[in-house]
XYZ file of C-alpha atoms in Angstrom:
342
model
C 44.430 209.773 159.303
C 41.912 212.306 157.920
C 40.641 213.206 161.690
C 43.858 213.759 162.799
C 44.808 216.067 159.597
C 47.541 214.053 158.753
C 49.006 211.313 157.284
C 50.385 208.353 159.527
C 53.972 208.867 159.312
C 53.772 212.198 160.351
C 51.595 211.188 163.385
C 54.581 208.618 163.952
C 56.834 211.099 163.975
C 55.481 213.259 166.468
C 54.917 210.313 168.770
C 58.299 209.756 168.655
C 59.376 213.026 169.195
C 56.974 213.418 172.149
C 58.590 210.461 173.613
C 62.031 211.659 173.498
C 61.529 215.156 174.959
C 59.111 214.500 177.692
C 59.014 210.702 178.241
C 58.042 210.867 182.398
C 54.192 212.024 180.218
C 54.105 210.346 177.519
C 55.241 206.928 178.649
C 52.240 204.985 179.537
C 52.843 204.567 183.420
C 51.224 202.496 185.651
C 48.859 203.728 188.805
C 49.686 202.319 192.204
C 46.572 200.016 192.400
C 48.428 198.318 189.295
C 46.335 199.580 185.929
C 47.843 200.699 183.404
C 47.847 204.956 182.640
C 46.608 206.515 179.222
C 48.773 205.114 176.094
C 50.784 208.000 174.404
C 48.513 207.615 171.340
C 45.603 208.177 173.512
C 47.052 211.569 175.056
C 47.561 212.483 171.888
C 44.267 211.969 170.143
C 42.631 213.707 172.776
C 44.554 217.044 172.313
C 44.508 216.707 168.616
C 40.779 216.358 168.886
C 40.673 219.465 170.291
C 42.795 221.344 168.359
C 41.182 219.862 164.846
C 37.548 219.836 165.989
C 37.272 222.806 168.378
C 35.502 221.628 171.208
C 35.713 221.146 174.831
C 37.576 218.775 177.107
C 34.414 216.944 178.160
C 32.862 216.782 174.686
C 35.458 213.667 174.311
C 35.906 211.738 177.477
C 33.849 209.072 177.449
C 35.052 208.245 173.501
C 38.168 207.842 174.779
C 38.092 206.567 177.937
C 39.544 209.657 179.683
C 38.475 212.437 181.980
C 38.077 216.143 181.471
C 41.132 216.549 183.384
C 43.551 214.230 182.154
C 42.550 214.983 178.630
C 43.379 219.147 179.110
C 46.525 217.881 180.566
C 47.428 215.676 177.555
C 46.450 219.109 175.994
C 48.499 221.068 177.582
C 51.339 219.230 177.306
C 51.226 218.736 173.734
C 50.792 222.231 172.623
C 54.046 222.552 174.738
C 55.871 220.224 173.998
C 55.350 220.499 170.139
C 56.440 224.246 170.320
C 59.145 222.959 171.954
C 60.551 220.581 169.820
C 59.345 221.554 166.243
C 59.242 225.435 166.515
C 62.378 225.840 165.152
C 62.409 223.749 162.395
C 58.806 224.743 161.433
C 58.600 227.969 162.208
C 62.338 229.064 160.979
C 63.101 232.260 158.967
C 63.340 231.375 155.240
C 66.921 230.673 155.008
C 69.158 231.208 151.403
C 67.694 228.385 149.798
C 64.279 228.956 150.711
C 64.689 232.421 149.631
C 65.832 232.026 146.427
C 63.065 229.713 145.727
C 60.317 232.365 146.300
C 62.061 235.070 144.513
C 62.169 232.741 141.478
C 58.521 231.870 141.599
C 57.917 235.673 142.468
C 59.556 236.331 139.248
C 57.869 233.935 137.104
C 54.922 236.105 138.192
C 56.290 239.269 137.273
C 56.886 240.619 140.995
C 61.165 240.649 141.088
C 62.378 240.903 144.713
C 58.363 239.878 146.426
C 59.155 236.626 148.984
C 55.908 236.182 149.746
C 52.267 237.352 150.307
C 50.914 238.781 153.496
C 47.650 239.108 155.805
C 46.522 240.131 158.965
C 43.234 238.823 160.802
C 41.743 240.801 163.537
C 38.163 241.283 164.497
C 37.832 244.459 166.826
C 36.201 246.895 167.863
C 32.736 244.709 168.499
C 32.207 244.905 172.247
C 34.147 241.226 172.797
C 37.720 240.891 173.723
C 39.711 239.357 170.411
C 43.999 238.877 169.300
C 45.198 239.692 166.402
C 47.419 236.720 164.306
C 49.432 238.197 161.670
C 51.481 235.794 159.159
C 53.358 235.593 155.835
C 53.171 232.934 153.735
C 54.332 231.762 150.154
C 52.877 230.262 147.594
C 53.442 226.283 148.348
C 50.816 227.665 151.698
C 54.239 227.225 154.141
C 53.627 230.232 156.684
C 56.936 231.239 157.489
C 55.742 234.024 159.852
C 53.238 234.094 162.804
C 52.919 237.398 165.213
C 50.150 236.234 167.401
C 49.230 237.660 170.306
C 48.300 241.618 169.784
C 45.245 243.225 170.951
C 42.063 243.022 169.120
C 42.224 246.801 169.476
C 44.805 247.347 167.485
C 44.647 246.948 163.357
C 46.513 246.006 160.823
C 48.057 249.221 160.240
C 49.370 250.007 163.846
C 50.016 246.596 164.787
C 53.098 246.660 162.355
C 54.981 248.984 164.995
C 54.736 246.046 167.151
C 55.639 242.919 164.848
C 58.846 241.775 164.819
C 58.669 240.874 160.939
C 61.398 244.023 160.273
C 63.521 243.527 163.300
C 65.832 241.587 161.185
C 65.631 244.288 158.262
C 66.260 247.286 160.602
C 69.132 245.671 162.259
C 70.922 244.940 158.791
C 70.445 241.011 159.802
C 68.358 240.370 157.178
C 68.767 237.849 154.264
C 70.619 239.822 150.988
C 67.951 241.109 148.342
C 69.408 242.510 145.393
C 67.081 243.422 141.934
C 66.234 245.818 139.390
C 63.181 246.546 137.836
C 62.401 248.920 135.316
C 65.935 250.130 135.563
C 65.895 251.360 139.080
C 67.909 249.177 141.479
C 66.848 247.730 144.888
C 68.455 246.638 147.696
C 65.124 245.029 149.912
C 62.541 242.969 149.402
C 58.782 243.884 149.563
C 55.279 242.215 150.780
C 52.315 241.817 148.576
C 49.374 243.623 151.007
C 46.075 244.988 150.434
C 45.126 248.506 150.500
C 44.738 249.403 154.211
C 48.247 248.846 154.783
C 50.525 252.187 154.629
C 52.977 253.356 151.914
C 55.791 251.905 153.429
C 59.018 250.986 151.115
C 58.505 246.895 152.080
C 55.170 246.707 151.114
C 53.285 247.092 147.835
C 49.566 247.052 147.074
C 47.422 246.906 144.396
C 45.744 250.416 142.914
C 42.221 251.063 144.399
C 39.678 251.633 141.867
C 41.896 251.115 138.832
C 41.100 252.827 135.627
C 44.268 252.815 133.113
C 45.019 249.071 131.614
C 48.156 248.918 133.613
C 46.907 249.638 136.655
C 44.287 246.959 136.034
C 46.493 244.847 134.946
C 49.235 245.067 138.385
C 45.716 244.866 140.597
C 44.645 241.829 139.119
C 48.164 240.063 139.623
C 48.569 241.622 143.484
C 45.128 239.737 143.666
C 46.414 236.933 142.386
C 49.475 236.377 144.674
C 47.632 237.370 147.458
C 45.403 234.441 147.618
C 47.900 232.190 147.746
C 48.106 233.846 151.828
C 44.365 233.625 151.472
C 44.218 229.992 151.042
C 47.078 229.168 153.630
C 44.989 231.195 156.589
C 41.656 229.229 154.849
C 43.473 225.457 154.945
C 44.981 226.534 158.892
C 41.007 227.089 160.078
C 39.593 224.122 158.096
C 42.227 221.525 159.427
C 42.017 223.049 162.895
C 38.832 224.562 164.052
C 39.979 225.717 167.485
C 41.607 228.854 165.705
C 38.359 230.481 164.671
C 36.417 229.078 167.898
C 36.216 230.697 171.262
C 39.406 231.271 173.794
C 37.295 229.626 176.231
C 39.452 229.557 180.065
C 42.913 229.865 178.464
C 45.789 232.446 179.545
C 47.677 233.905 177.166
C 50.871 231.757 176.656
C 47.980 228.554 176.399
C 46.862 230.608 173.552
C 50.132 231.063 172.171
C 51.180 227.681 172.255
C 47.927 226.178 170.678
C 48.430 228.924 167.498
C 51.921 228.279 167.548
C 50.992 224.460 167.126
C 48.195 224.375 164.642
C 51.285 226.410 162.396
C 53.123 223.912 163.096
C 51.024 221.388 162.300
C 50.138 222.921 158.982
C 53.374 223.253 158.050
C 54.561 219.812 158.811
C 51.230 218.001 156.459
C 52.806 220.914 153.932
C 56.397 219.500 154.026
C 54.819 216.007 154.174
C 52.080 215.946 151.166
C 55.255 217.362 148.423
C 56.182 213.977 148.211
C 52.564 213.425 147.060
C 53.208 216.021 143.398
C 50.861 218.823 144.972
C 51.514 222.197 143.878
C 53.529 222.506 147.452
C 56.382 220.246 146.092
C 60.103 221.317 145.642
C 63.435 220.411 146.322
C 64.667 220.021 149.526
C 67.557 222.591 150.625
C 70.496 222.866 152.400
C 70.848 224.723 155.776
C 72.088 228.377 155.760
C 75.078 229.606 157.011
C 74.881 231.308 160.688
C 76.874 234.639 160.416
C 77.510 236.840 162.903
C 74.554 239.074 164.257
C 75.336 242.575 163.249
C 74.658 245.053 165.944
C 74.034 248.580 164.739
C 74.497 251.624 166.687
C 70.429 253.807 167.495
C 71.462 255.778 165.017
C 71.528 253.063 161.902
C 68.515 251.988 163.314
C 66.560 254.856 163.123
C 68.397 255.316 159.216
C 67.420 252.144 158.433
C 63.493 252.545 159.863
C 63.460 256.012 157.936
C 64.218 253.908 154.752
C 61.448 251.370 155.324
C 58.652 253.819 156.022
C 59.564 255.935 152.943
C 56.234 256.582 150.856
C 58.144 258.108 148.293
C 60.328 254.880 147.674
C 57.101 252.840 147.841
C 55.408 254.705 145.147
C 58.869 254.528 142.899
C 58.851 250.913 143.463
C 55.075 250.241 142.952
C 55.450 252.485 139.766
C 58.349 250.529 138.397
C 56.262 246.987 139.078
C 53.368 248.108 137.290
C 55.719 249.004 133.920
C 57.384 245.444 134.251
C 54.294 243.721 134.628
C 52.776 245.338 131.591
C 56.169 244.823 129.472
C 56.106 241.402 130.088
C 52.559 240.064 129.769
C 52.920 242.171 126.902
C 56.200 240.510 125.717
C 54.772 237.052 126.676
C 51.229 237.221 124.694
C 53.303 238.486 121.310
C 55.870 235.788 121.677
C 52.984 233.078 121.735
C 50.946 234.529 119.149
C 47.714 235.558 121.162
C 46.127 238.789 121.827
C 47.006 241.212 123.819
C 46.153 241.155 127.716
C 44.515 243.949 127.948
């Protein structure tokens, strides 16, 4: 179903879904003069409509057979409902499995201890009102983190104070990370950015206006990576044109919810096209372990913050990637016979 951006099953499965949680809408009811209401796959072809091509309400209604208002309710509803029911399996926290994945394809790059890339979009200071959506994602285009919501006033270097991406990290609830590069050991894992981010010890950028064949070399491989968050935000606004198009009349949690979804969305067509052999594919895994939320005392919070925003740690750790990337592309070429990289 190219114009709904998915294949059929997946449709199916949301119908289904939609049915369960919220059948007193969905159900196709009956009006007291004795016609029958909207069909379920009617309600929601209008909302995906909107969400994949962008427009209005009333740009659709007389295709299908619906009126402004009863097609923003179908809207409404859906973006709601599908928060609702597939926000936690769709927009989850990389669990064990998941993790180890992306470290091993990190590695295979040359980046030990990297989970995945990152990028902010914001478009401010112009005179117009805009929200800032800030998300991770890996290299199979899953986004496994979306902060949307912030003021278009803010950037993406003082909008990190108010993401909840380190929460987890700074509370000592975050997943294990454990590698050594270039001799030095390391305890957390880092995000590929680009170079208006600050020197903090979680993130690591490429070097601005290289001039030394190593430096080159890491830049060019931070580039690399990076696009792989490049082309997840670029496949998010092709399937669904309503997130670069206009707010229009909604409130905030509308615009929440209709992000929220199209992430959803993305994510589920991600998780569905593997069985297909794309470059997304890999083994299914198995459900992590809940443990016990650690609550730390103000004080090992404001240890553990120190720790993250340490320039000096970021610059040991950037250092240390830019020897093991050499070392190995170096290794690799002479073990294959071919000339050196650089």
């Amino acid at each position: 179903m190219p114009r709904y951006r998915m294949r059929r099953k997946v449709f199916d499965k949301i119908e289904k879904k939609l049915l369960e949680y919220n059948g007193d809408y969905w159900e196709q009811g009956t009006y007291a003069t004795g016609m029958r209401g909207h069909t379920t796959r009617q309600k929601m072809t209008a909302a995906l409509r909107m969400l994949c091509y962008g427009k209005g309400a009333d740009s659709f209604d007389v295709e299908l057979g619906m009126s402004k208002a009863a097609i923003e309710l179908a809207f409404d509803n859906f973006t709601h409902d599908i928060v609702q029911i597939f926000g936690k399996e769709y927009m989850r926290k990389p669990n064990a499995d998941d993790l180890t994945r992306l470290l091993d394809i990190a590695e295979q790059r040359g980046f030990l201890g990297c989970p995945s890339g990152w990028k902010g979009q914001y478009i401010g200071h112009q005179g117009e009102p805009t929200i800032i959506l800030e998300a991770v994602a890996g290299p199979n285009r899953w986004i496994w983190h979306c902060n949307f919501g912030s003021p278009g006033s803010l950037n993406d270097i003082n909008v990190l104070h108010r993401s909840p991406l380190f929460d987890d990290l700074i509370t000592g609830n975050a997943p294990n990370v454990q590698f050594t590069v270039n001799g030095n050991s390391y305890n957390m894992g880092y995000y590929l950015t680009d170079g208006i981010y600050p020197q903090w010890a979680t993130l690591v950028k490429g070097i601005p206006l290289p001039c030394d064949p190593k430096h080159k070399l890491f830049s060019e491989k931070v580039a690399q990576y990076r696009k792989d968050v490049e082309c997840a935000f670029g496949i998010l606004q092709k399937k669904f044109a309503i997130v670069k198009g206009p707010a229009r009349n909604w409130f905030g949690p509308h615009l929440r919810n209709i992000m929220e979804t199209c992430v959803i969305l993305h994510n589920m067509t991600v998780e569905d096209e593997r069985g297909l052999g794309l470059r997304h594919e890999y083994d299914e895994g198995t459900p992590a372990c809940v443990l016990p939320r650690n609550e730390p005392s103000i004080d090992a919070i404001i240890a553990q913050r120190n720790r993250i925003i340490n320039r000096p740690a970021h610059r040991q750790l950037q250092a240390d990637l830019i020897e093991h990337i050499w070392a190995k592309i170096r290794t690799g070429t002479k073990k294959c016979g071919e000339p050196k990289a650089l």
